[in-house]
Each structure stands twice: as structure tokens, then as C-alpha cells.
Amino acid sequence: MKLIPYLISILTILYLLFGGSVHAQPIVRPLLATEREVEEFIDKYIEHYIKKDVEGFLRFFSSKAIQNERERLPEIRETYSQFFNQSETLKYRMIDRKTEIYENAVEVKARYEIEQVLKRGKETKIWKGKGRWVLVKEGQDLKILSLHYQNEKVP
């Protein structure tokens, strides 16, 4: 009988400590990155792109990266090396960018517009389309795990 008042006391204390509920609270996990981190990543990505800095640009890609659902890092390197080598100058804009940050990834969707002035003939080409970047963290750094883009046909 002396045990009952003791149990009532413990239950009362638990009730007060847990706000009337003894159920476990859901675990809230932090998001992978902040808006600012993603903004800085995109700014640096574009900066290295317009500088035509292949090695610096490729540092933004994970070693596991896939581009357009088929190209791995060696093919990605070849694609950008050829494109940068053909270019006298590049301008790059992301338009209507939408960013979703999750616990384990960041998804960036945007329209892009690239103005390329060719070395040969100084011809200007405009590349436009939609892109989707999936970013992950490797160590403390954001990296592109996948990139999918599709150029629109420009008349």
C-alpha cells in the first residue's frame, strides 16, 4: 500500500515534465544546407563556368556525379573541356530559380540562359533551357550529385 502513493507521485512528475504527454517527441533533423550556402554554391559554380575554368568547375561535382542520366565524371570533363575551349567568352544566367532543401539533399530547378561567343568566327550562340541540380554534402562541401538539363531549340 505504501507503493501506490509513490507511483502516483512519479506519474504526476512525469505528467508535469512532459506537458501531459509521455509519448516520445518526433526527432527533428537539420536540413542539409542553408539558403545562403546554396546561394554561395550557385554563385561560385557560375563564376567558374564563365571563367572557363574546367578544373575549378569540376570541383563542384561529386565523384559519383551523373549528368543527363548517362554521363559520368570523365564524360562530364570532356563535355565542358570541349565547350570551354570553343568559347571566347561565356555569360550564364539562372532564371526563376526554385530551391528545395531537405535533410539529405538540395534540389535546384531553374531556367538557364548561356551566351557563348565562339573563338572561331566570333559567332554568338544562345543556349536556353531548363535545368535540375541535385546537391549533396561531401564532408562540409556541397557537390552536384546529378545534373539534368535540356536545351530548347532556338530559331
C-alpha positions as a Python dict, from the first residue, in 0.01 Angstrom:
ca = {
    (1, 'M'): (0, 0, 0),
    (2, 'K'): (291, 238, 57),
    (3, 'L'): (385, 181, -307),
    (4, 'I'): (68, 342, -451),
    (5, 'P'): (136, 700, -326),
    (6, 'Y'): (492, 665, -453),
    (7, 'L'): (370, 560, -804),
    (8, 'I'): (116, 843, -810),
    (9, 'S'): (393, 1092, -727),
    (10, 'I'): (616, 961, -1005),
    (11, 'L'): (331, 967, -1259),
    (12, 'T'): (244, 1324, -1157),
    (13, 'I'): (604, 1436, -1202),
    (14, 'L'): (622, 1267, -1545),
    (15, 'Y'): (294, 1431, -1644),
    (16, 'L'): (426, 1774, -1547),
    (17, 'L'): (765, 1723, -1713),
    (18, 'F'): (625, 1609, -2045),
    (19, 'G'): (337, 1853, -2067),
    (20, 'G'): (67, 1600, -2015),
    (21, 'S'): (215, 1351, -2261),
    (22, 'V'): (463, 1074, -2201),
    (23, 'H'): (491, 996, -2573),
    (24, 'A'): (825, 1047, -2740),
    (25, 'Q'): (864, 1370, -2933),
    (26, 'P'): (947, 1336, -3304),
    (27, 'I'): (1311, 1380, -3392),
    (28, 'V'): (1371, 1695, -3594),
    (29, 'R'): (1671, 1655, -3821),
    (30, 'P'): (1858, 1957, -3953),
    (31, 'L'): (1838, 2048, -4317),
    (32, 'L'): (2141, 1969, -4535),
    (33, 'A'): (2229, 2333, -4603),
    (34, 'T'): (2110, 2687, -4555),
    (35, 'E'): (1969, 2909, -4831),
    (36, 'R'): (2286, 3115, -4806),
    (37, 'E'): (2512, 2812, -4856),
    (38, 'V'): (2318, 2713, -5166),
    (39, 'E'): (2329, 3071, -5299),
    (40, 'E'): (2707, 3085, -5248),
    (41, 'F'): (2748, 2745, -5417),
    (42, 'I'): (2549, 2857, -5723),
    (43, 'D'): (2737, 3188, -5744),
    (44, 'K'): (3076, 3011, -5738),
    (45, 'Y'): (2954, 2746, -5985),
    (46, 'I'): (2856, 3019, -6233),
    (47, 'E'): (3178, 3213, -6166),
    (48, 'H'): (3398, 2915, -6259),
    (49, 'Y'): (3176, 2839, -6559),
    (50, 'I'): (3214, 3185, -6713),
    (51, 'K'): (3589, 3181, -6639),
    (52, 'K'): (3602, 2856, -6842),
    (53, 'D'): (3799, 2703, -6551),
    (54, 'V'): (3746, 2332, -6618),
    (55, 'E'): (3930, 2203, -6310),
    (56, 'G'): (3773, 2460, -6077),
    (57, 'F'): (3430, 2398, -6227),
    (58, 'L'): (3456, 2020, -6192),
    (59, 'R'): (3530, 2057, -5819),
    (60, 'F'): (3158, 2134, -5781),
    (61, 'F'): (3073, 1780, -5895),
    (62, 'S'): (3071, 1470, -5677),
    (63, 'S'): (3295, 1186, -5791),
    (64, 'K'): (2963, 997, -5826),
    (65, 'A'): (2801, 1266, -6041),
    (66, 'I'): (2572, 1184, -6331),
    (67, 'Q'): (2479, 1437, -6599),
    (68, 'N'): (2171, 1391, -6816),
    (69, 'E'): (2120, 1041, -6675),
    (70, 'R'): (2418, 893, -6861),
    (71, 'E'): (2742, 1092, -6839),
    (72, 'R'): (2982, 1017, -6555),
    (73, 'L'): (3268, 1242, -6445),
    (74, 'P'): (3510, 1155, -6733),
    (75, 'E'): (3240, 1237, -6991),
    (76, 'I'): (3137, 1549, -6797),
    (77, 'R'): (3501, 1664, -6804),
    (78, 'E'): (3521, 1605, -7180),
    (79, 'T'): (3191, 1786, -7248),
    (80, 'Y'): (3290, 2100, -7058),
    (81, 'S'): (3652, 2095, -7178),
    (82, 'Q'): (3537, 2099, -7541),
    (83, 'F'): (3268, 2362, -7477),
    (84, 'F'): (3504, 2592, -7284),
    (85, 'N'): (3782, 2550, -7543),
    (86, 'Q'): (3545, 2659, -7825),
    (87, 'S'): (3438, 2968, -7630),
    (88, 'E'): (3595, 3312, -7642),
    (89, 'T'): (3353, 3434, -7373),
    (90, 'L'): (3058, 3296, -7179),
    (91, 'K'): (2772, 3458, -6990),
    (92, 'Y'): (2549, 3245, -6768),
    (93, 'R'): (2219, 3332, -6603),
    (94, 'M'): (1978, 3128, -6393),
    (95, 'I'): (1619, 3249, -6417),
    (96, 'D'): (1322, 3165, -6192),
    (97, 'R'): (1536, 2953, -5964),
    (98, 'K'): (1349, 2737, -5713),
    (99, 'T'): (1540, 2570, -5431),
    (100, 'E'): (1415, 2292, -5205),
    (101, 'I'): (1638, 2197, -4912),
    (102, 'Y'): (1590, 1858, -4747),
    (103, 'E'): (1769, 1661, -4475),
    (104, 'N'): (1988, 1471, -4721),
    (105, 'A'): (1983, 1671, -5046),
    (106, 'V'): (1914, 2005, -5211),
    (107, 'E'): (1717, 2032, -5534),
    (108, 'V'): (1759, 2338, -5753),
    (109, 'K'): (1540, 2393, -6058),
    (110, 'A'): (1583, 2686, -6292),
    (111, 'R'): (1576, 2809, -6645),
    (112, 'Y'): (1923, 2888, -6774),
    (113, 'E'): (2049, 3115, -7046),
    (114, 'I'): (2404, 3091, -7176),
    (115, 'E'): (2556, 3334, -7424),
    (116, 'Q'): (2858, 3182, -7595),
    (117, 'V'): (3090, 3379, -7823),
    (118, 'L'): (3289, 3132, -8028),
    (119, 'K'): (3664, 3172, -8075),
    (120, 'R'): (3634, 3079, -8440),
    (121, 'G'): (3440, 3342, -8633),
    (122, 'K'): (3329, 3527, -8317),
    (123, 'E'): (2976, 3394, -8374),
    (124, 'T'): (2737, 3430, -8078),
    (125, 'K'): (2521, 3135, -7976),
    (126, 'I'): (2243, 3142, -7719),
    (127, 'W'): (2166, 2827, -7522),
    (128, 'K'): (1842, 2822, -7321),
    (129, 'G'): (1658, 2553, -7134),
    (130, 'K'): (1555, 2401, -6806),
    (131, 'G'): (1794, 2253, -6555),
    (132, 'R'): (1770, 2046, -6238),
    (133, 'W'): (2063, 2014, -5998),
    (134, 'V'): (2065, 1772, -5703),
    (135, 'L'): (2326, 1864, -5444),
    (136, 'V'): (2460, 1655, -5158),
    (137, 'K'): (2724, 1717, -4894),
    (138, 'E'): (3061, 1551, -4911),
    (139, 'G'): (3242, 1642, -4591),
    (140, 'Q'): (3146, 2006, -4541),
    (141, 'D'): (3110, 2088, -4911),
    (142, 'L'): (2804, 2088, -5135),
    (143, 'K'): (2858, 1884, -5452),
    (144, 'I'): (2647, 1811, -5759),
    (145, 'L'): (2527, 1453, -5749),
    (146, 'S'): (2312, 1487, -6058),
    (147, 'L'): (2254, 1748, -6322),
    (148, 'H'): (1988, 1725, -6587),
    (149, 'Y'): (1942, 1991, -6848),
    (150, 'Q'): (1769, 2016, -7180),
    (151, 'N'): (1845, 2283, -7436),
    (152, 'E'): (1550, 2438, -7612),
    (153, 'K'): (1566, 2473, -7985),
    (154, 'V'): (1647, 2833, -8062),
    (155, 'P'): (1522, 2959, -8402),
}
